[in-house]
Backbone as JSON Lines, residues from 0, in Angstrom:
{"i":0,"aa":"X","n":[67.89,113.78,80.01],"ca":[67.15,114.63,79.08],"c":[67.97,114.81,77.81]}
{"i":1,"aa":"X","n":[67.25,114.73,76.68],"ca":[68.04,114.86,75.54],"c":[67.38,115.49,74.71]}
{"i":2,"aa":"X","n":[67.79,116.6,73.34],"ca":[66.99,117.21,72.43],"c":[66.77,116.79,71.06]}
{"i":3,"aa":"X","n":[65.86,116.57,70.44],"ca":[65.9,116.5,69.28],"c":[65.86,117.2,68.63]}
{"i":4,"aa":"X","n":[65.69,117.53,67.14],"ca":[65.06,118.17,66.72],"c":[63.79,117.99,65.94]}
{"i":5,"aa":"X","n":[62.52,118.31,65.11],"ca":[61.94,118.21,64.62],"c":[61.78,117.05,62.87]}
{"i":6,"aa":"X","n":[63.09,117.4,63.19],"ca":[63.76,115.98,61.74],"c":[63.95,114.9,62.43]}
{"i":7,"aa":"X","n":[64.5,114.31,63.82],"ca":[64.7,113.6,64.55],"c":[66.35,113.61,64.43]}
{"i":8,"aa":"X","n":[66.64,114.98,64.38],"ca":[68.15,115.06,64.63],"c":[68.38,115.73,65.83]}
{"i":9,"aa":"X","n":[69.89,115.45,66.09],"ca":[70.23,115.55,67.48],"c":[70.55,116.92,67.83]}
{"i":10,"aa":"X","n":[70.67,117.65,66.79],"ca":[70.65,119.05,66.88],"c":[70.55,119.85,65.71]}
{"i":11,"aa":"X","n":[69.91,121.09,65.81],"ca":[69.48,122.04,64.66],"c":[70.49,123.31,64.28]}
{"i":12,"aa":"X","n":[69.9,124.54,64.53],"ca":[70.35,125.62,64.42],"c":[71.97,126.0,66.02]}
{"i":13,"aa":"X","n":[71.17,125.4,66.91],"ca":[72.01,125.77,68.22],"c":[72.94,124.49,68.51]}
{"i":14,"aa":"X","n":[74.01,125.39,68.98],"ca":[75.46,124.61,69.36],"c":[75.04,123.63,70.43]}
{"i":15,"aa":"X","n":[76.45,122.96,70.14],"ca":[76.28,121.88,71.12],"c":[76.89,122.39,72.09]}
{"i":16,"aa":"X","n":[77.65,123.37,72.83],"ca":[77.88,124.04,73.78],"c":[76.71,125.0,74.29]}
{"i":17,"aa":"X","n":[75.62,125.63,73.47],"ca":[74.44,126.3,74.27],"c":[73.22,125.43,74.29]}
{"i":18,"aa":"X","n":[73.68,124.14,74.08],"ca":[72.59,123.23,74.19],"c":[72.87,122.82,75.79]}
{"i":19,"aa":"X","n":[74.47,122.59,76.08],"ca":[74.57,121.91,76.96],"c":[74.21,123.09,78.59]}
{"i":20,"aa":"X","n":[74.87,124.28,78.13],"ca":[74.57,125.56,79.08],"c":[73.37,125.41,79.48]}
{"i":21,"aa":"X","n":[72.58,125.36,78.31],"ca":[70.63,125.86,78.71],"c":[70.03,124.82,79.53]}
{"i":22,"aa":"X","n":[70.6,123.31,79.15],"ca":[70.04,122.13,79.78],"c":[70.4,122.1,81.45]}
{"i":23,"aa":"X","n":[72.29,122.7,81.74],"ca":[72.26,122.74,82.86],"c":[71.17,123.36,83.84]}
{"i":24,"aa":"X","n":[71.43,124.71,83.52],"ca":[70.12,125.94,83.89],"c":[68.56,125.63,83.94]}
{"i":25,"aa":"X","n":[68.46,124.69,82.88],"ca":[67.15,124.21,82.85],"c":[66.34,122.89,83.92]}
{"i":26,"aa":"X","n":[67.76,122.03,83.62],"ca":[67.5,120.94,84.56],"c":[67.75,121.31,86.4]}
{"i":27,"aa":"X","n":[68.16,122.27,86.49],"ca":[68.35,122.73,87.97],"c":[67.16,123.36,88.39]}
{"i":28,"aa":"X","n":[66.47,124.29,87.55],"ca":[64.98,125.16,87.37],"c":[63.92,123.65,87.77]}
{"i":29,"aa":"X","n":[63.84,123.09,86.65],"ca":[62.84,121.55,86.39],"c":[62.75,121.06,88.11]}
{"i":30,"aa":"X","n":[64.16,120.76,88.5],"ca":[64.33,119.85,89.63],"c":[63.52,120.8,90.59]}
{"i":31,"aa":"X","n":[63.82,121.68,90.92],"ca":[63.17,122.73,91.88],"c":[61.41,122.58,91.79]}
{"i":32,"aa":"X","n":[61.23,122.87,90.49],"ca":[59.76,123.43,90.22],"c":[59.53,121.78,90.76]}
{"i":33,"aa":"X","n":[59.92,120.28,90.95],"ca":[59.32,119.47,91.67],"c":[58.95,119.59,93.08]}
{"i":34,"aa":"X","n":[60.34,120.06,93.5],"ca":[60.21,120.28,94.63],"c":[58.61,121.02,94.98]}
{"i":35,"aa":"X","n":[58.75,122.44,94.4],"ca":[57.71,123.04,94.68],"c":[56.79,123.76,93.36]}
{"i":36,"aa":"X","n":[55.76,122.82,93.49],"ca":[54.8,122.61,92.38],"c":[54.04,123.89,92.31]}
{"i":37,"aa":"X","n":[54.35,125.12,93.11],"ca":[53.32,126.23,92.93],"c":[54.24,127.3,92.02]}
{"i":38,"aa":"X","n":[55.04,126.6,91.43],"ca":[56.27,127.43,90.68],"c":[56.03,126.83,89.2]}
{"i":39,"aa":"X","n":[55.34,128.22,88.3],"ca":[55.82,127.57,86.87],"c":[57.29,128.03,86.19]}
{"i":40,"aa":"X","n":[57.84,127.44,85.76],"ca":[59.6,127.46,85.71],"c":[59.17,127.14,84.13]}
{"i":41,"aa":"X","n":[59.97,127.89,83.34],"ca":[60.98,127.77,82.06],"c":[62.65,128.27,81.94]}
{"i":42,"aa":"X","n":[63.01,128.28,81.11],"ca":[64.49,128.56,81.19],"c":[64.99,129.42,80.47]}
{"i":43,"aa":"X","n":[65.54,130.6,80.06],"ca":[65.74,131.79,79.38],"c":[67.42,131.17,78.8]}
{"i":44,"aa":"X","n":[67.79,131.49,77.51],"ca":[69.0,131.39,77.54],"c":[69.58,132.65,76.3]}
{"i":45,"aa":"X","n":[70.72,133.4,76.47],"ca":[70.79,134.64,74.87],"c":[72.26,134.33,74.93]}
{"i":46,"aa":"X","n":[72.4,133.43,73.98],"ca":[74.16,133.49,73.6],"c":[74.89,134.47,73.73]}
{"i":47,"aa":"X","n":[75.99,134.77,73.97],"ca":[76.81,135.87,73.93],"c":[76.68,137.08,75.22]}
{"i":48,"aa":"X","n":[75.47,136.33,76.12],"ca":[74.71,137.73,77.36],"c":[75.28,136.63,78.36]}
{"i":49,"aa":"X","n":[74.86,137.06,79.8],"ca":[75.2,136.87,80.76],"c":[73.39,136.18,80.91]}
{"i":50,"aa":"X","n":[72.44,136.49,80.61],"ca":[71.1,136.06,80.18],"c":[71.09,134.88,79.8]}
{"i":51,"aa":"X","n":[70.75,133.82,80.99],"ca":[70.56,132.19,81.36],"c":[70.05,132.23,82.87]}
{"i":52,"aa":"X","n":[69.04,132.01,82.95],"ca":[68.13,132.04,84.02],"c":[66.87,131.28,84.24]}
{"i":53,"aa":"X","n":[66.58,130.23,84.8],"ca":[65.24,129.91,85.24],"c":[64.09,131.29,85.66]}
{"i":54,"aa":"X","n":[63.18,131.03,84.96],"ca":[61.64,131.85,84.77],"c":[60.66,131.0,85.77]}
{"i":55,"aa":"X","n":[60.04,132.06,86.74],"ca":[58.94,131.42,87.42],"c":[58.01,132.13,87.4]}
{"i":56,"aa":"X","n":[56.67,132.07,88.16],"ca":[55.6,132.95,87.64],"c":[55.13,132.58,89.49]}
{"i":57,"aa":"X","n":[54.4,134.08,89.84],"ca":[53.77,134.04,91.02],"c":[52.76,134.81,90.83]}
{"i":58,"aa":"X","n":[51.74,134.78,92.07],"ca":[51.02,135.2,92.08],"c":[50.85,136.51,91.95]}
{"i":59,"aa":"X","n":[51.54,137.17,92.26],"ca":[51.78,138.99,91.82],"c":[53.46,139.02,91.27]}
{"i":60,"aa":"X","n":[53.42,140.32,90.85],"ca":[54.49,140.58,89.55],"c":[55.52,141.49,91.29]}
{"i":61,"aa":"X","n":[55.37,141.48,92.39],"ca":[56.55,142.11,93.53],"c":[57.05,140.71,94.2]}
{"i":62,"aa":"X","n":[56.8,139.64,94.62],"ca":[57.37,138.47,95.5],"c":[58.54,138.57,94.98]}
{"i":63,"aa":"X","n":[58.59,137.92,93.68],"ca":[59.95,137.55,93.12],"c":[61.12,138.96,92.76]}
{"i":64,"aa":"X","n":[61.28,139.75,92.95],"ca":[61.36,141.46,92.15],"c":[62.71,141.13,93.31]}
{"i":65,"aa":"X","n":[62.61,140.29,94.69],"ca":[63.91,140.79,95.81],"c":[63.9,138.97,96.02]}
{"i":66,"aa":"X","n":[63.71,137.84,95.64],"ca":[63.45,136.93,96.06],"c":[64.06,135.76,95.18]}
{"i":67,"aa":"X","n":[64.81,134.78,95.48],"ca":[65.58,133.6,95.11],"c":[64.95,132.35,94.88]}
{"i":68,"aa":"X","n":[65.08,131.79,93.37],"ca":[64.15,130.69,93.39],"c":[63.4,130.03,95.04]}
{"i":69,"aa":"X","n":[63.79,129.65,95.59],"ca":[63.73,128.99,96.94],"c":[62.97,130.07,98.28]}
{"i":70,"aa":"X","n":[63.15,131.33,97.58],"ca":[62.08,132.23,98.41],"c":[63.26,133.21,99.35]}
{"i":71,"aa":"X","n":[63.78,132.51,99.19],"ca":[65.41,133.76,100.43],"c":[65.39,134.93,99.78]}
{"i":72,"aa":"X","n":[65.91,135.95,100.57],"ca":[65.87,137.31,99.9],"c":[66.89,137.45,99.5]}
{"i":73,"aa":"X","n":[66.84,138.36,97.86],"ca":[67.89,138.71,97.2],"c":[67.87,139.49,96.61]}
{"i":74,"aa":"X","n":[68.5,140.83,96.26],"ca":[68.39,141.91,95.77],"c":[68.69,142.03,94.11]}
{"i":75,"aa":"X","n":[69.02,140.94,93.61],"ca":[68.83,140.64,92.22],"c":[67.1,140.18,91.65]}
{"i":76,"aa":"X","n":[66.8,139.19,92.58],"ca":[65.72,138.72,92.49],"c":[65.48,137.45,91.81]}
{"i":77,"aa":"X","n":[64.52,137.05,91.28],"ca":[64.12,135.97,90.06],"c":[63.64,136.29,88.96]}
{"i":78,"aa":"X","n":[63.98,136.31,87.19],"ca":[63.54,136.54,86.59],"c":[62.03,135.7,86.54]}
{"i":79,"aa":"X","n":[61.12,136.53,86.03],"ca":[59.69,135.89,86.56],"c":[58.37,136.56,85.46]}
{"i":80,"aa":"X","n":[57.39,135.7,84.92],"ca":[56.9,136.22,84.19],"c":[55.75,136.94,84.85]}
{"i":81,"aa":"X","n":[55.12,137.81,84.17],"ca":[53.65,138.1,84.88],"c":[52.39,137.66,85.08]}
{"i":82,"aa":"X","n":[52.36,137.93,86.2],"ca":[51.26,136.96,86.54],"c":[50.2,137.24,86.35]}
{"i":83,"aa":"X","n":[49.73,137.71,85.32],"ca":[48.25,137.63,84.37],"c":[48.39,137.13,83.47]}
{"i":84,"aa":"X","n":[49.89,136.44,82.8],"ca":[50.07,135.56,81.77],"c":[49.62,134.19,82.03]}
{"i":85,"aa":"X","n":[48.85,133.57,81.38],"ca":[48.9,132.12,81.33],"c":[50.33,131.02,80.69]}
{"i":86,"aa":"X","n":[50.7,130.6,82.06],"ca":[52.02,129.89,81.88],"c":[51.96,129.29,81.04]}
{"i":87,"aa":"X","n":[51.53,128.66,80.67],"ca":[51.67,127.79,79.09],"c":[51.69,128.94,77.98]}
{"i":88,"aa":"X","n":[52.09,130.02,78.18],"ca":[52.76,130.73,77.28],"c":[51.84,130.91,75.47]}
{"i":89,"aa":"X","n":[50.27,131.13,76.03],"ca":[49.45,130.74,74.72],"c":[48.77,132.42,74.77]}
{"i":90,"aa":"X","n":[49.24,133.36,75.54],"ca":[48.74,134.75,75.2],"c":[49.45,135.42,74.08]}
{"i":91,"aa":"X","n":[48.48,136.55,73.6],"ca":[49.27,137.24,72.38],"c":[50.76,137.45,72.49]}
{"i":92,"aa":"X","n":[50.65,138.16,73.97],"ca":[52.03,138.71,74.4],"c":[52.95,138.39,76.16]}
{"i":93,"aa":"X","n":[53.03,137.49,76.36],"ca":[53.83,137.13,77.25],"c":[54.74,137.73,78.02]}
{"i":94,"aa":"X","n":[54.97,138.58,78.97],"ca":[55.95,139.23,79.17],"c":[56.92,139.26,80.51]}
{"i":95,"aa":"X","n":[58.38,138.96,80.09],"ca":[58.83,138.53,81.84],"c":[59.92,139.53,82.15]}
{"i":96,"aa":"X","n":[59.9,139.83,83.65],"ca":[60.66,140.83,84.2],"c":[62.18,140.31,84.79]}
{"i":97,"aa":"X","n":[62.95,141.32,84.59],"ca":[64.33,141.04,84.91],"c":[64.67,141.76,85.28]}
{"i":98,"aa":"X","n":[65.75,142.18,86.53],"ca":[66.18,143.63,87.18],"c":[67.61,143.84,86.19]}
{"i":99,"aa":"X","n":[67.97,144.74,85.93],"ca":[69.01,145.58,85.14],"c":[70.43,145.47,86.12]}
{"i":100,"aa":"X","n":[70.79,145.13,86.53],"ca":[72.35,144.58,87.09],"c":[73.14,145.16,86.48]}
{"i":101,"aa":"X","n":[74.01,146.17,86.93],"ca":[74.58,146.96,86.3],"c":[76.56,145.78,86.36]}
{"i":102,"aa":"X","n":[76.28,144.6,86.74],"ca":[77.13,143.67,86.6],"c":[76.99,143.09,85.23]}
{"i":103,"aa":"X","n":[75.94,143.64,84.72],"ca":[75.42,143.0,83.39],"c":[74.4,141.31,83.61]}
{"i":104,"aa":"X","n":[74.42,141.07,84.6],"ca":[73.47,140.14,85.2],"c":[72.19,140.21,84.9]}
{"i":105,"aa":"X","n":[71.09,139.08,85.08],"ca":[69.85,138.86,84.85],"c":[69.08,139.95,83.72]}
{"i":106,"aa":"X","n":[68.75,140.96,83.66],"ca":[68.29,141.2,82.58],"c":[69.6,142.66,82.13]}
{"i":107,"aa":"X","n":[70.47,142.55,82.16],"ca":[71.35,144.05,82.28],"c":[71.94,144.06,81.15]}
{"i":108,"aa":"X","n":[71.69,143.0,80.12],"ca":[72.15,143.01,78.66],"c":[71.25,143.79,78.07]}
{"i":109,"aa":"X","n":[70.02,143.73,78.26],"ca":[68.4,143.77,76.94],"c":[69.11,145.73,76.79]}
{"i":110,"aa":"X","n":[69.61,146.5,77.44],"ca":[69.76,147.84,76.78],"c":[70.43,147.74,75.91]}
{"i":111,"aa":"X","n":[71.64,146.93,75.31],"ca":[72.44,147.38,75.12],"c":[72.16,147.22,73.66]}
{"i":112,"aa":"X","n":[70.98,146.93,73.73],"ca":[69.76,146.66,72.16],"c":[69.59,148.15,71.57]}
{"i":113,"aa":"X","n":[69.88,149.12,72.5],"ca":[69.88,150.36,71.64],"c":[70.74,150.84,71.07]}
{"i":114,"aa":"X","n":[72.04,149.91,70.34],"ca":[72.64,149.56,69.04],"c":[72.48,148.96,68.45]}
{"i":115,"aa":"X","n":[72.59,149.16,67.16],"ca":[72.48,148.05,65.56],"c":[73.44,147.01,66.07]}
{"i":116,"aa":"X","n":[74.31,147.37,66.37],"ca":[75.61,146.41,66.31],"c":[75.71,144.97,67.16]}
{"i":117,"aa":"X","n":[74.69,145.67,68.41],"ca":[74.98,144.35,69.33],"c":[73.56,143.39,68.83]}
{"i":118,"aa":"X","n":[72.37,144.11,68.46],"ca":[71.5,142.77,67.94],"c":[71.69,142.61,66.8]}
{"i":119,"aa":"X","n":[72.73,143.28,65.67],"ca":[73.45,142.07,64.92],"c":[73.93,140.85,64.99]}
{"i":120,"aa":"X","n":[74.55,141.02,66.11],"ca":[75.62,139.84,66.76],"c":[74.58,138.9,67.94]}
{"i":121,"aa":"X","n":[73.47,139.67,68.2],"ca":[72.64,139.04,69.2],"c":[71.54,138.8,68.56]}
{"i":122,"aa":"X","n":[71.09,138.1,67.87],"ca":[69.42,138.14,67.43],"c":[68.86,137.34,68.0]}
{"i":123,"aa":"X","n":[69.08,135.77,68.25],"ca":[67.96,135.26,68.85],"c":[68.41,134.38,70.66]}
{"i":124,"aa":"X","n":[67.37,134.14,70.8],"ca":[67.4,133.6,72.73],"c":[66.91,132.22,72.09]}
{"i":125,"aa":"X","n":[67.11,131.65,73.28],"ca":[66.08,130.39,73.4],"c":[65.29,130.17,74.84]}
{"i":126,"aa":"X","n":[64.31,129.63,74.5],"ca":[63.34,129.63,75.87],"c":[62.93,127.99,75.66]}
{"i":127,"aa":"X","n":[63.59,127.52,77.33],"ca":[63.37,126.53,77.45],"c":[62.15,125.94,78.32]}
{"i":128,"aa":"X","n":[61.66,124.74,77.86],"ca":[59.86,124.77,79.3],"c":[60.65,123.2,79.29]}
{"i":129,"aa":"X","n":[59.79,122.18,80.14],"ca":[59.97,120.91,80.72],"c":[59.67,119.79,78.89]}
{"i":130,"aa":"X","n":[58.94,120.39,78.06],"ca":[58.61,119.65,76.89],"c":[59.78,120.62,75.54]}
{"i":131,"aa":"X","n":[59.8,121.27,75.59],"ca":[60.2,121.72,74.39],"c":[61.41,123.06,74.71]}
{"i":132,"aa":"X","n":[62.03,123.18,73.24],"ca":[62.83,124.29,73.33],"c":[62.7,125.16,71.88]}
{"i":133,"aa":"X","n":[62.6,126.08,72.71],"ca":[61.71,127.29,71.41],"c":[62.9,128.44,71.24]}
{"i":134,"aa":"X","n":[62.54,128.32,69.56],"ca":[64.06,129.55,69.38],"c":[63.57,130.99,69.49]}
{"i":135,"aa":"X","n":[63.66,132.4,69.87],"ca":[63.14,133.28,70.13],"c":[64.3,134.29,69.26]}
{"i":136,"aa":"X","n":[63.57,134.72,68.36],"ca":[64.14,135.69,67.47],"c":[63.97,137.21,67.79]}
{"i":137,"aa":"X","n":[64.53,138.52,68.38],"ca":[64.71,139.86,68.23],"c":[63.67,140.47,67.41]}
{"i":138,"aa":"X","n":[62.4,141.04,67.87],"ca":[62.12,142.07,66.55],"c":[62.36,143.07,66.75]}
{"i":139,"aa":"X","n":[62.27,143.88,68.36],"ca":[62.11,145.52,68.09],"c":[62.51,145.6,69.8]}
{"i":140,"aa":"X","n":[63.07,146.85,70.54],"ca":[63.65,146.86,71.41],"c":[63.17,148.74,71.34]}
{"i":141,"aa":"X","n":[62.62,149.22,73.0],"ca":[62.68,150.55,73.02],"c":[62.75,151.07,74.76]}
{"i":142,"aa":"X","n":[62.58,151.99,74.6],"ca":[62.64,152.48,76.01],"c":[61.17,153.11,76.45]}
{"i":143,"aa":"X","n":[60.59,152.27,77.2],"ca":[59.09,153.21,77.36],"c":[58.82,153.67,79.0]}
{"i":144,"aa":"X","n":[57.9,153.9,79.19],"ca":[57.66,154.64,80.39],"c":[56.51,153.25,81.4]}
{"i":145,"aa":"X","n":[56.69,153.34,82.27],"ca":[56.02,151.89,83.37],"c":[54.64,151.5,83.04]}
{"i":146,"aa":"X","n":[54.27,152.83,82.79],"ca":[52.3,152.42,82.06],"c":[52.33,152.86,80.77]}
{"i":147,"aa":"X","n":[53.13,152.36,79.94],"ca":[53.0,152.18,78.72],"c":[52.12,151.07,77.95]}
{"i":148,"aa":"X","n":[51.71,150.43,77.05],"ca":[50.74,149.42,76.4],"c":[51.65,148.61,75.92]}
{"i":149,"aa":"X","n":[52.85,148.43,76.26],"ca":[53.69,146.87,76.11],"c":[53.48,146.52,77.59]}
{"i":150,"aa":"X","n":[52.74,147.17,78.36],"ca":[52.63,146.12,79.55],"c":[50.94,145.87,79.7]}
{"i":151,"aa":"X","n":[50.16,146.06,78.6],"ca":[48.98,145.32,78.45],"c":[48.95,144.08,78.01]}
{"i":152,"aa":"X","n":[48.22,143.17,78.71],"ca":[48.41,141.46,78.22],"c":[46.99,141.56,77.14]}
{"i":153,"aa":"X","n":[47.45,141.24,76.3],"ca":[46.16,141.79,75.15],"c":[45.26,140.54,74.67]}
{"i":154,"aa":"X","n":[43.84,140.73,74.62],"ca":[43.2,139.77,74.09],"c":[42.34,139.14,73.39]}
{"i":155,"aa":"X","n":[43.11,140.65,72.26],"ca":[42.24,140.69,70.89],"c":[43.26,140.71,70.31]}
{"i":156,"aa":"X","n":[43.34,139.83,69.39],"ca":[44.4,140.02,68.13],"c":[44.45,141.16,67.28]}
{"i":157,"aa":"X","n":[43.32,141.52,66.77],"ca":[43.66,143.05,66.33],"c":[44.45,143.94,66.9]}
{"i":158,"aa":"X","n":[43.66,144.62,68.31],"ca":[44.59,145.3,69.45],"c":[46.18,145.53,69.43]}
{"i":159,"aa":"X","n":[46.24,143.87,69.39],"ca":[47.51,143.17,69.53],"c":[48.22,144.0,68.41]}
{"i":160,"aa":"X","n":[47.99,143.74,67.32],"ca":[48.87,143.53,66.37],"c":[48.59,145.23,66.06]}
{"i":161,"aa":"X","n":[48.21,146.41,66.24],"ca":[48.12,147.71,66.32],"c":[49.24,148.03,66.71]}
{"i":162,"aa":"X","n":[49.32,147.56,68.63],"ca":[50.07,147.83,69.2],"c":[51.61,147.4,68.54]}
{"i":163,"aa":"X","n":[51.49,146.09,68.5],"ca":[52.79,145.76,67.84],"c":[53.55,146.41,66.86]}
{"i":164,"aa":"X","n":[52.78,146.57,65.88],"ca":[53.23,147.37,64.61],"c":[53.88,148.52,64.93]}
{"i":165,"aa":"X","n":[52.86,149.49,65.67],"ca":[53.64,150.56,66.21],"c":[55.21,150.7,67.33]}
{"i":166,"aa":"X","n":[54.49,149.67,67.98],"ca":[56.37,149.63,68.73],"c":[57.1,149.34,68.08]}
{"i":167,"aa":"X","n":[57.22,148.84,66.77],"ca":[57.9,148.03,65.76],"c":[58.8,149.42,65.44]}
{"i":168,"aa":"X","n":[57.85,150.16,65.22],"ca":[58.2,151.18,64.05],"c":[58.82,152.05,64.63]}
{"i":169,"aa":"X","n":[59.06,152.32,66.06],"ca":[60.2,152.87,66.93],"c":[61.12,152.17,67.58]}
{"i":170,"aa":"X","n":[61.24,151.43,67.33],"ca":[62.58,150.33,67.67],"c":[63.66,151.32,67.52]}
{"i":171,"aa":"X","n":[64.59,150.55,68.61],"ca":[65.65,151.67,68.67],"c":[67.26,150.68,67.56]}
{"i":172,"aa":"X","n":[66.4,149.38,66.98],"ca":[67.05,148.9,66.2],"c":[66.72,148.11,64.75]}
{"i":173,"aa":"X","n":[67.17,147.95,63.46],"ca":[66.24,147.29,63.07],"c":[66.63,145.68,63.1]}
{"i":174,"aa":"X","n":[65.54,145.09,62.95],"ca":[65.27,143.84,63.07],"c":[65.08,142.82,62.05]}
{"i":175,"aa":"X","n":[65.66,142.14,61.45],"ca":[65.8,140.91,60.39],"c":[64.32,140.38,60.02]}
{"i":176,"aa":"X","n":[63.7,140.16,61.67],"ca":[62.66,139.63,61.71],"c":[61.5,140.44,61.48]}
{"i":177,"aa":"X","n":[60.28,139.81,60.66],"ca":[59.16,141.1,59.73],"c":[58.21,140.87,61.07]}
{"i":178,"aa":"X","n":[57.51,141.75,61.61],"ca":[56.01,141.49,62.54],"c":[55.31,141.13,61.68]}
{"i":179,"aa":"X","n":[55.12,141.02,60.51],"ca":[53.78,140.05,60.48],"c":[54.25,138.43,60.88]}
{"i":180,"aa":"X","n":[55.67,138.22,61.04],"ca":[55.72,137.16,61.56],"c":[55.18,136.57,63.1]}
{"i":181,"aa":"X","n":[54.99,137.66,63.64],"ca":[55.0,137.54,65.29],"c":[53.31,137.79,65.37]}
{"i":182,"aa":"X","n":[52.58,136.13,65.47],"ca":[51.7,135.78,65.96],"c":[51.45,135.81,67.44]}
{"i":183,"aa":"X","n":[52.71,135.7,68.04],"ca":[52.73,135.8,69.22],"c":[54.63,135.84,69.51]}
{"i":184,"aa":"X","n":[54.22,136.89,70.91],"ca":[55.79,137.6,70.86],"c":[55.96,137.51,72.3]}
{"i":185,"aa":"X","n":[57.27,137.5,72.89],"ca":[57.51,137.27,74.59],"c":[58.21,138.72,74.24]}
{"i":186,"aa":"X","n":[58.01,139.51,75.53],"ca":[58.51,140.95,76.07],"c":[59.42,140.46,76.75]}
{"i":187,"aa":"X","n":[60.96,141.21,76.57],"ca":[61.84,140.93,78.41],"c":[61.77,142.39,78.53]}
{"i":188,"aa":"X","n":[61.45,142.37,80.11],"ca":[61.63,144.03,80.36],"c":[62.43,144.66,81.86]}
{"i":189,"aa":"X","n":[62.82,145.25,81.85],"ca":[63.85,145.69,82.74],"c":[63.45,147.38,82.74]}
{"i":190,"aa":"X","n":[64.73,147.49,83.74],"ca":[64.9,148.86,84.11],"c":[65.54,150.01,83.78]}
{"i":191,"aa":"X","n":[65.88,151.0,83.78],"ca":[66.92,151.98,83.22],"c":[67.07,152.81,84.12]}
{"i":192,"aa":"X","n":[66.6,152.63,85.37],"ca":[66.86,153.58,86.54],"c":[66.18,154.89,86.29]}
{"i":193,"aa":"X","n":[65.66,155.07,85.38],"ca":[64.33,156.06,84.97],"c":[63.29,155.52,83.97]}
{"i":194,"aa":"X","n":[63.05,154.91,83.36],"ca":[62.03,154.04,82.83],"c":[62.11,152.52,82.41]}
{"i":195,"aa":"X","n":[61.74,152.51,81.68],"ca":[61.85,150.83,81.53],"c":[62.3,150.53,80.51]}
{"i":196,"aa":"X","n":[63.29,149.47,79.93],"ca":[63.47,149.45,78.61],"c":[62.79,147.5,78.31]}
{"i":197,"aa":"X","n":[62.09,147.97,77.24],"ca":[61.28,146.44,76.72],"c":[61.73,145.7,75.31]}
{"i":198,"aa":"X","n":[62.03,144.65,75.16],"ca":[62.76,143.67,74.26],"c":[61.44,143.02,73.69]}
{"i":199,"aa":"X","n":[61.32,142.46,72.29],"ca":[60.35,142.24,71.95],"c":[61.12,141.2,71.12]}
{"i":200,"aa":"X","n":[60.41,140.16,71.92],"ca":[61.45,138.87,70.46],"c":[59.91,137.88,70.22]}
{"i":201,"aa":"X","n":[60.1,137.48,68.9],"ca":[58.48,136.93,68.35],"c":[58.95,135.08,68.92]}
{"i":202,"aa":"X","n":[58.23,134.57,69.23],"ca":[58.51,133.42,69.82],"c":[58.09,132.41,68.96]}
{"i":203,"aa":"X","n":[58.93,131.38,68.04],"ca":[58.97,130.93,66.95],"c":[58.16,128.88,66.86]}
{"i":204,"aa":"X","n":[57.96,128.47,66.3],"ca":[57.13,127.63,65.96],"c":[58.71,126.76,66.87]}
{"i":205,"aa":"X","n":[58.18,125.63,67.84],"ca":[59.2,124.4,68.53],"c":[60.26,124.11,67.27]}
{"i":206,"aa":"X","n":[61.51,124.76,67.7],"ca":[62.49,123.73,66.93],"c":[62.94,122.59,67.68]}
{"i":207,"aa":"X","n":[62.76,121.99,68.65],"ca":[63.12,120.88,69.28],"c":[62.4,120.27,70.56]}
{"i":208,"aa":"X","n":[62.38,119.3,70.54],"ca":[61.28,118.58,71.61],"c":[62.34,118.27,72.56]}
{"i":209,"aa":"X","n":[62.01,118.26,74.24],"ca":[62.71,117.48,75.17],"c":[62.35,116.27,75.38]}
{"i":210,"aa":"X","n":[63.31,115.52,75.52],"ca":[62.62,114.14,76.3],"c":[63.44,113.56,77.0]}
């Protein structure tokens, strides 16, 4: 597997050291999801986090919450998107769950977004699928409550972009990136051991094709 980029260069914006990280992570995810085809798998990667993880999607949003790619039980779990999202990742708002690891593991970085300082130094992820690798830029980061409307999968663009605006505007940081850029945005969301804290990064036009 190798990346291009969109110029037909061998690399863009991202290092050749988090090219090579994400591909490991990715190509171990890929190999699996052959194995077992009822698994949609992408690959999460956030420079500077402990956040590099294969993404799968099941049939309900609890299987994976205690459960290891391969199905064994594990009290970390699988980061995993929700399963009212359409895996091909073409809804307004996309959103995938990660347990808070107070090792700083699987999703136990996304709080630490309630400083300026660290999504200075942290702004964007990359999200990897079997065709492409997409750069994922930071807009807005907060702490909400479990039935809040960042966990509505929305499917009106208006709606959408209401909602958005407003979480925007309580961000517990500000963000480089403008929402009217974010046509469409991936949520990471986790825990706080009393509510939930949700990451909002706008998910950016393919900077690089796999092949």
């Amino acid at each position: 597997m190798k990346i291009i980029d969109n110029n037909g260069r061998l690399f863009g914006k991202i290092s050749v050291i988090d090219v090579l990280v994400i591909l490991v992570v990715a190509e171990m995810a890929f190999a699996l999801h052959v194995k077992n085809n009822s698994l949609s798998v992408t690959s999460t990667n956030a420079p500077g986090t402990a956040i590099n993880y294969p993404v799968v999607q099941g049939t309900d949003n609890e299987y994976y919450l205690k459960r290891m790619l391969d199905g064994r039980s594990n009290g970390a779990g699988t980061i995993f998107m929700d399963c009212r999202n359409d895996a091909a990742m073409t809804d307004f708002n996309t959103i995938l769950y990660g347990h808070n690891m107070k090792n700083g593991s699987m999703f136990g970085y996304l709080t630490r977004y309630r400083n300026q300082g660290w999504y200075d130094t942290h702004p964007v992820m990359w999200l990897v699928t079997p065709e492409e690798v997409y750069q994922i830029d930071v807009l807005a980061g907060r702490t909400v409550k479990a039935d809040d409307a960042a966990y509505t999968i929305y499917n009106s663009e208006e709606t959408f972009q209401a909602w958005l605006t407003d979480f925007v505007s309580k961000s517990d940081f500000r963000s480089e990136t403008a929402v009217e850029d974010a046509a469409q945005v991936i949520a990471l969301s986790t825990c706080t051991y009393t509510y939930e804290y949700c990451c909002i990064w706008v998910s950016r036009k393919s900077c690089f094709t796999v092949c």
